[in-house]
Amino acid sequence: MAKTILDIQGLRKTYGIHEVLKGVDCAVQEGEVISIIGSSGSGKTTLLRCINMLEEFQGGTISLDGEEIGYRAEGATRRRKSEKEIARQRALTGMAFQQFNLFPHMSAAENVMLGLVKVKKMTKPDARAIAEKWLDRVGLSARANHYPGQLSGGQQQRVAIARAIAMSPRLMLFDEVTSALDPELVGEVLQVIKGLAADGMTMLLVTHEMRFAYDVSSRVIFMNQGVICEEGDPKDMFVHPKTERLAEFLKTSSFN
Ligand SMILES: Nc1ncnc2c1ncn2[C@@H]1O[C@H](COP(=O)(O)OP(=O)(O)OP(=O)(O)O)[C@@H](O)[C@H]1O
Ligand SMILES: [Mg+2]
């Protein structure tokens, strides 16, 4: 039986008085590729940011490999774990964003090496070897010594993905990684993600690329107003949506 990597129960997140996640339950098995779809403001980014501990949350639990992340229960209440502990847990997930967030004064290889040296305490030659391996995997072996400013958007995004994957995360989180790209550069990034999926990487990806979600996902989650409104096999869901909400969403989305 597949192993549960991520287990989210009753996740609640508020910004001030605004409740953005209203009780999200979700379990992810090893090797699953899950696309998260839903209209703007439905809470997709917030969900990923909670998993990666970039946001605090007010209720529910998130467990990774059976270990509760961010907080520890203390009787009826809970206490936030130490920053050191949270940093260790954060390294269990890799995240790539719409904005690539590469350091402009570092080469592609140096960007990938940084976390390996600083967080994983590797020697530079070891980190360099891993960086080169992953840059090769994303089709950028010839660009290892280029600076972000010398790379196209699609290439920069592939460096950002290589940087996250090089840390050997248990789970990869992608948040609209193709949204900032010119249309002709979208394909090369999706191709890299497809390759990772084929290798068995467990991932959660927020995407507006409905055709891609349809093609690569083992499961699709449709979020609406802070809850999971519908989920299932994309081959089924996109053709026979069960809820009116999803039917409406699909009508206005790029899937056809
Ligand atoms: N830092 C913040 N402070 C206050 N409200 C926020 C903050 N970040 C997000 N929100 C609100 O939380 C809700 C969910 O936002 P979120 O970014 O998770 O949506 P999303 O589904 O990712 O949307 P999109 O498709 O536009 O990226 C929105 O109503 C948003 O305005
Ligand atoms: Mg978002």
Short mmCIF file of C-alpha atoms and ligand atoms in Angstrom, two decimals:
data_model
loop_
_atom_site.label_atom_id
_atom_site.label_comp_id
_atom_site.label_asym_id
_atom_site.label_seq_id
_atom_site.Cartn_x
_atom_site.Cartn_y
_atom_site.Cartn_z
CA MET A 1 0.00 0.00 0.00
CA ALA A 2 1.17 3.51 -0.76
CA LYS A 3 2.61 5.52 2.08
CA THR A 4 0.92 8.72 3.23
CA ILE A 5 3.41 11.56 2.91
CA LEU A 6 1.20 14.51 3.69
CA ASP A 7 -1.85 14.50 5.92
CA ILE A 8 -3.83 17.70 6.41
CA GLN A 9 -6.76 17.74 8.79
CA GLY A 10 -9.18 20.57 9.44
CA LEU A 11 -6.75 23.25 8.31
CA ARG A 12 -7.95 26.76 9.13
CA LYS A 13 -6.17 29.95 8.27
CA THR A 14 -7.32 33.50 8.89
CA TYR A 15 -5.95 36.85 7.86
CA GLY A 16 -7.39 39.20 10.48
CA ILE A 17 -11.10 38.49 10.47
CA HIS A 18 -11.00 36.99 7.00
CA GLU A 19 -11.06 33.19 7.07
CA VAL A 20 -9.21 32.04 3.99
CA LEU A 21 -8.96 28.27 4.65
CA LYS A 22 -12.10 26.98 6.29
CA GLY A 23 -11.28 23.40 7.18
CA VAL A 24 -9.18 21.68 4.52
CA ASP A 25 -8.71 17.89 4.74
CA CYS A 26 -6.33 16.22 2.35
CA ALA A 27 -4.04 13.19 2.35
CA VAL A 28 -1.30 12.73 -0.22
CA GLN A 29 0.28 9.35 -0.94
CA GLU A 30 3.84 8.84 -2.03
CA GLY A 31 4.21 9.32 -5.80
CA GLU A 32 0.94 11.17 -6.26
CA VAL A 33 0.84 14.17 -8.57
CA ILE A 34 -1.97 16.42 -7.48
CA SER A 35 -3.12 19.51 -9.31
CA ILE A 36 -4.91 22.16 -7.32
CA ILE A 37 -7.27 24.26 -9.38
CA GLY A 38 -9.78 26.93 -8.49
CA SER A 39 -10.62 30.55 -9.07
CA SER A 40 -8.55 33.47 -7.86
CA GLY A 41 -8.75 33.95 -4.10
CA SER A 42 -9.96 30.41 -3.36
CA GLY A 43 -6.95 29.76 -1.10
CA LYS A 44 -4.62 27.68 -3.30
CA THR A 45 -1.44 29.66 -2.61
CA THR A 46 -2.30 29.99 1.07
CA LEU A 47 -2.64 26.21 1.33
CA LEU A 48 0.83 25.64 -0.17
CA ARG A 49 2.33 28.35 2.02
CA CYS A 50 0.89 26.71 5.14
CA ILE A 51 2.36 23.34 4.12
CA ASN A 52 5.75 25.00 3.63
CA MET A 53 5.36 26.89 6.96
CA LEU A 54 5.63 30.24 5.24
CA GLU A 55 2.34 31.05 6.97
CA GLU A 56 1.12 30.36 10.45
CA PHE A 57 -2.32 28.79 10.69
CA GLN A 58 -4.94 28.91 13.38
CA GLY A 59 -6.52 25.48 13.36
CA GLY A 60 -6.06 21.90 12.26
CA THR A 61 -2.89 19.93 11.68
CA ILE A 62 -0.45 19.26 8.87
CA SER A 63 1.71 16.15 9.13
CA LEU A 64 4.58 15.21 6.89
CA ASP A 65 5.76 11.63 7.08
CA GLY A 66 3.71 11.31 10.25
CA GLU A 67 5.40 14.26 11.95
CA GLU A 68 3.27 17.27 12.82
CA ILE A 69 4.74 20.36 11.25
CA GLY A 70 4.91 23.82 12.75
CA TYR A 71 3.22 23.14 16.04
CA ARG A 72 3.17 20.61 18.82
CA ALA A 73 0.04 19.74 20.76
CA GLU A 74 0.16 20.57 24.45
CA GLY A 75 -3.01 19.31 26.06
CA ALA A 76 -5.89 21.19 24.54
CA THR A 77 -3.65 23.90 23.12
CA ARG A 78 -0.63 23.92 20.88
CA ARG A 79 2.71 25.62 20.77
CA ARG A 80 4.71 26.73 17.76
CA LYS A 81 7.88 24.71 17.34
CA SER A 82 11.25 26.42 17.55
CA GLU A 83 12.48 28.25 14.47
CA LYS A 84 15.30 25.74 14.17
CA GLU A 85 12.84 22.87 14.17
CA ILE A 86 10.60 24.66 11.67
CA ALA A 87 13.58 25.30 9.38
CA ARG A 88 14.39 21.60 9.45
CA GLN A 89 10.80 20.70 8.65
CA ARG A 90 10.57 23.31 5.91
CA ALA A 91 13.48 21.62 4.16
CA LEU A 92 11.32 18.49 3.78
CA THR A 93 9.29 20.34 1.16
CA GLY A 94 10.59 22.14 -1.89
CA MET A 95 8.69 25.04 -3.35
CA ALA A 96 8.78 26.82 -6.69
CA PHE A 97 6.81 30.00 -7.25
CA GLN A 98 5.54 32.11 -10.09
CA GLN A 99 8.47 34.47 -9.42
CA PHE A 100 11.72 32.57 -9.68
CA ASN A 101 13.47 34.38 -6.79
CA LEU A 102 16.98 33.56 -8.00
CA PHE A 103 19.90 35.53 -6.62
CA PRO A 104 20.96 37.78 -9.52
CA HIS A 105 24.61 37.98 -8.47
CA MET A 106 25.03 34.20 -8.44
CA SER A 107 25.36 31.88 -11.40
CA ALA A 108 22.77 29.17 -12.08
CA ALA A 109 25.02 26.58 -10.42
CA GLU A 110 25.71 28.82 -7.42
CA ASN A 111 21.98 29.37 -6.94
CA VAL A 112 21.41 25.62 -6.86
CA MET A 113 24.42 25.04 -4.60
CA LEU A 114 23.46 27.62 -1.98
CA GLY A 115 20.99 25.53 0.04
CA LEU A 116 23.18 22.45 -0.24
CA VAL A 117 26.12 24.31 1.30
CA LYS A 118 24.25 26.49 3.81
CA VAL A 119 21.46 24.15 4.93
CA LYS A 120 22.81 20.69 4.16
CA LYS A 121 26.38 21.68 5.09
CA MET A 122 27.87 20.04 2.00
CA THR A 123 31.31 20.88 0.72
CA LYS A 124 31.36 23.10 -2.36
CA PRO A 125 32.64 20.36 -4.68
CA ASP A 126 29.90 17.97 -3.53
CA ALA A 127 27.26 20.68 -3.90
CA ARG A 128 28.63 21.59 -7.32
CA ALA A 129 28.32 17.99 -8.50
CA ILE A 130 24.69 17.80 -7.39
CA ALA A 131 23.91 21.21 -8.91
CA GLU A 132 25.39 20.11 -12.23
CA LYS A 133 23.41 16.89 -12.16
CA TRP A 134 20.13 18.73 -11.66
CA LEU A 135 20.92 21.50 -14.11
CA ASP A 136 21.58 18.76 -16.62
CA ARG A 137 18.25 17.15 -15.75
CA VAL A 138 16.39 20.39 -16.50
CA GLY A 139 18.30 20.80 -19.76
CA LEU A 140 20.66 23.55 -18.63
CA SER A 141 24.05 21.91 -18.37
CA ALA A 142 25.46 24.43 -20.83
CA ARG A 143 24.16 27.34 -18.71
CA ALA A 144 25.56 26.43 -15.30
CA ASN A 145 27.83 29.46 -15.21
CA HIS A 146 25.30 31.93 -16.58
CA TYR A 147 23.74 34.56 -14.34
CA PRO A 148 19.95 34.84 -14.09
CA GLY A 149 20.04 38.03 -16.16
CA GLN A 150 21.59 36.03 -19.01
CA LEU A 151 18.82 33.44 -18.98
CA SER A 152 15.30 33.45 -20.40
CA GLY A 153 12.32 33.29 -18.04
CA GLY A 154 11.81 29.61 -18.81
CA GLN A 155 15.48 28.87 -18.13
CA GLN A 156 15.38 30.84 -14.86
CA GLN A 157 12.32 28.89 -13.77
CA ARG A 158 14.08 25.63 -14.58
CA VAL A 159 17.03 26.74 -12.42
CA ALA A 160 14.59 27.53 -9.61
CA ILE A 161 13.05 24.06 -9.92
CA ALA A 162 16.52 22.45 -9.99
CA ARG A 163 17.41 24.41 -6.85
CA ALA A 164 14.36 23.09 -5.00
CA ILE A 165 14.75 19.49 -6.19
CA ALA A 166 18.47 19.41 -5.42
CA MET A 167 17.58 19.58 -1.73
CA SER A 168 15.89 16.13 -2.04
CA PRO A 169 12.53 17.21 -0.66
CA ARG A 170 9.93 14.61 0.27
CA LEU A 171 7.30 16.71 -1.42
CA MET A 172 7.47 19.38 -4.14
CA LEU A 173 5.07 22.31 -4.16
CA PHE A 174 4.63 24.29 -7.36
CA ASP A 175 2.62 27.50 -7.37
CA GLU A 176 1.72 28.62 -10.88
CA VAL A 177 5.29 28.25 -12.04
CA THR A 178 4.39 29.02 -15.65
CA SER A 179 2.15 32.04 -15.08
CA ALA A 180 4.86 34.67 -15.46
CA LEU A 181 6.30 33.11 -18.61
CA ASP A 182 5.82 34.04 -22.23
CA PRO A 183 3.58 31.41 -23.83
CA GLU A 184 6.39 29.92 -25.92
CA LEU A 185 8.41 29.21 -22.74
CA VAL A 186 5.63 27.43 -20.82
CA GLY A 187 6.15 24.08 -22.53
CA GLU A 188 9.79 23.63 -21.51
CA VAL A 189 8.94 24.14 -17.83
CA LEU A 190 5.92 21.82 -17.96
CA GLN A 191 8.15 19.24 -19.62
CA VAL A 192 10.54 19.36 -16.66
CA ILE A 193 7.66 18.88 -14.22
CA LYS A 194 6.36 15.99 -16.31
CA GLY A 195 9.78 14.35 -16.09
CA LEU A 196 9.81 14.69 -12.31
CA ALA A 197 6.32 13.20 -12.15
CA ALA A 198 7.46 10.26 -14.26
CA ASP A 199 10.33 9.74 -11.81
CA GLY A 200 7.83 9.32 -9.00
CA MET A 201 8.31 12.67 -7.26
CA THR A 202 5.35 13.44 -5.02
CA MET A 203 3.96 16.84 -5.87
CA LEU A 204 1.21 19.33 -5.34
CA LEU A 205 0.88 21.84 -8.10
CA VAL A 206 -1.33 24.86 -8.34
CA THR A 207 -1.94 25.49 -12.00
CA HIS A 208 -4.16 27.26 -14.46
CA GLU A 209 -2.92 24.95 -17.20
CA MET A 210 -5.94 22.70 -17.35
CA ARG A 211 -4.66 20.56 -20.19
CA PHE A 212 -1.48 19.92 -18.20
CA ALA A 213 -3.47 19.09 -15.05
CA TYR A 214 -5.54 16.70 -17.12
CA ASP A 215 -2.48 15.00 -18.61
CA VAL A 216 -0.14 14.62 -15.62
CA SER A 217 -2.22 14.52 -12.45
CA SER A 218 -3.17 11.38 -10.64
CA ARG A 219 -5.73 13.51 -8.80
CA VAL A 220 -7.18 16.98 -9.07
CA ILE A 221 -8.37 19.10 -6.18
CA PHE A 222 -10.81 21.89 -6.90
CA MET A 223 -10.78 24.60 -4.27
CA ASN A 224 -13.59 27.03 -3.80
CA GLN A 225 -13.85 29.71 -1.12
CA GLY A 226 -11.37 28.12 1.23
CA VAL A 227 -12.50 24.51 1.06
CA ILE A 228 -11.94 21.54 -1.20
CA CYS A 229 -15.15 21.55 -3.18
CA GLU A 230 -14.51 18.51 -5.34
CA GLU A 231 -11.65 16.12 -6.01
CA GLY A 232 -10.98 13.08 -8.11
CA ASP A 233 -9.46 11.62 -11.23
CA PRO A 234 -8.99 14.39 -13.83
CA LYS A 235 -10.23 12.14 -16.62
CA ASP A 236 -13.50 11.94 -14.75
CA MET A 237 -13.74 15.33 -13.07
CA PHE A 238 -13.05 17.46 -16.11
CA VAL A 239 -15.57 15.60 -18.20
CA HIS A 240 -18.26 15.00 -15.58
CA PRO A 241 -17.98 17.63 -12.84
CA LYS A 242 -20.24 16.75 -9.93
CA THR A 243 -20.68 20.26 -8.58
CA GLU A 244 -22.16 23.28 -10.31
CA ARG A 245 -19.17 25.30 -9.05
CA LEU A 246 -16.65 23.13 -10.86
CA ALA A 247 -18.76 23.02 -14.01
CA GLU A 248 -18.80 26.83 -14.02
CA PHE A 249 -15.09 27.05 -13.32
CA LEU A 250 -14.22 24.68 -16.15
CA LYS A 251 -16.34 26.69 -18.56
CA THR A 252 -14.23 29.78 -17.91
CA SER A 253 -10.89 27.94 -17.78
CA SER A 254 -8.48 27.09 -20.55
CA PHE A 255 -9.52 23.43 -20.71
CA ASN A 256 -11.12 22.43 -23.97
N1 LIG B 1 -1.00 38.32 3.15
C1 LIG B 1 -2.34 38.40 3.07
N2 LIG B 1 -3.05 39.23 3.85
C2 LIG B 1 -4.39 39.28 3.79
N3 LIG B 1 -5.15 38.54 2.98
C3 LIG B 1 -4.51 37.68 2.17
C4 LIG B 1 -3.07 37.56 2.16
N4 LIG B 1 -2.72 36.62 1.25
C5 LIG B 1 -3.87 36.20 0.71
N5 LIG B 1 -4.94 36.82 1.25
C6 LIG B 1 -6.36 36.58 0.91
O1 LIG B 1 -6.59 35.20 1.06
C7 LIG B 1 -7.47 34.72 0.05
C8 LIG B 1 -6.82 33.53 -0.65
O2 LIG B 1 -5.66 33.97 -1.34
P1 LIG B 1 -4.73 32.99 -2.14
O3 LIG B 1 -3.58 33.81 -2.58
O4 LIG B 1 -4.48 31.79 -1.35
O5 LIG B 1 -5.67 32.64 -3.38
P2 LIG B 1 -5.32 31.81 -4.69
O6 LIG B 1 -6.34 30.75 -4.79
O7 LIG B 1 -3.89 31.42 -4.69
O8 LIG B 1 -5.60 32.89 -5.85
P3 LIG B 1 -4.84 33.15 -7.25
O9 LIG B 1 -5.41 32.14 -8.23
O10 LIG B 1 -5.25 34.53 -7.62
O11 LIG B 1 -3.38 33.01 -7.03
C9 LIG B 1 -7.76 35.90 -0.85
O12 LIG B 1 -9.00 36.44 -0.49
C10 LIG B 1 -6.65 36.86 -0.54
O13 LIG B 1 -7.08 38.17 -0.72
MG MG B 2 -2.25 31.92 -5.85
#
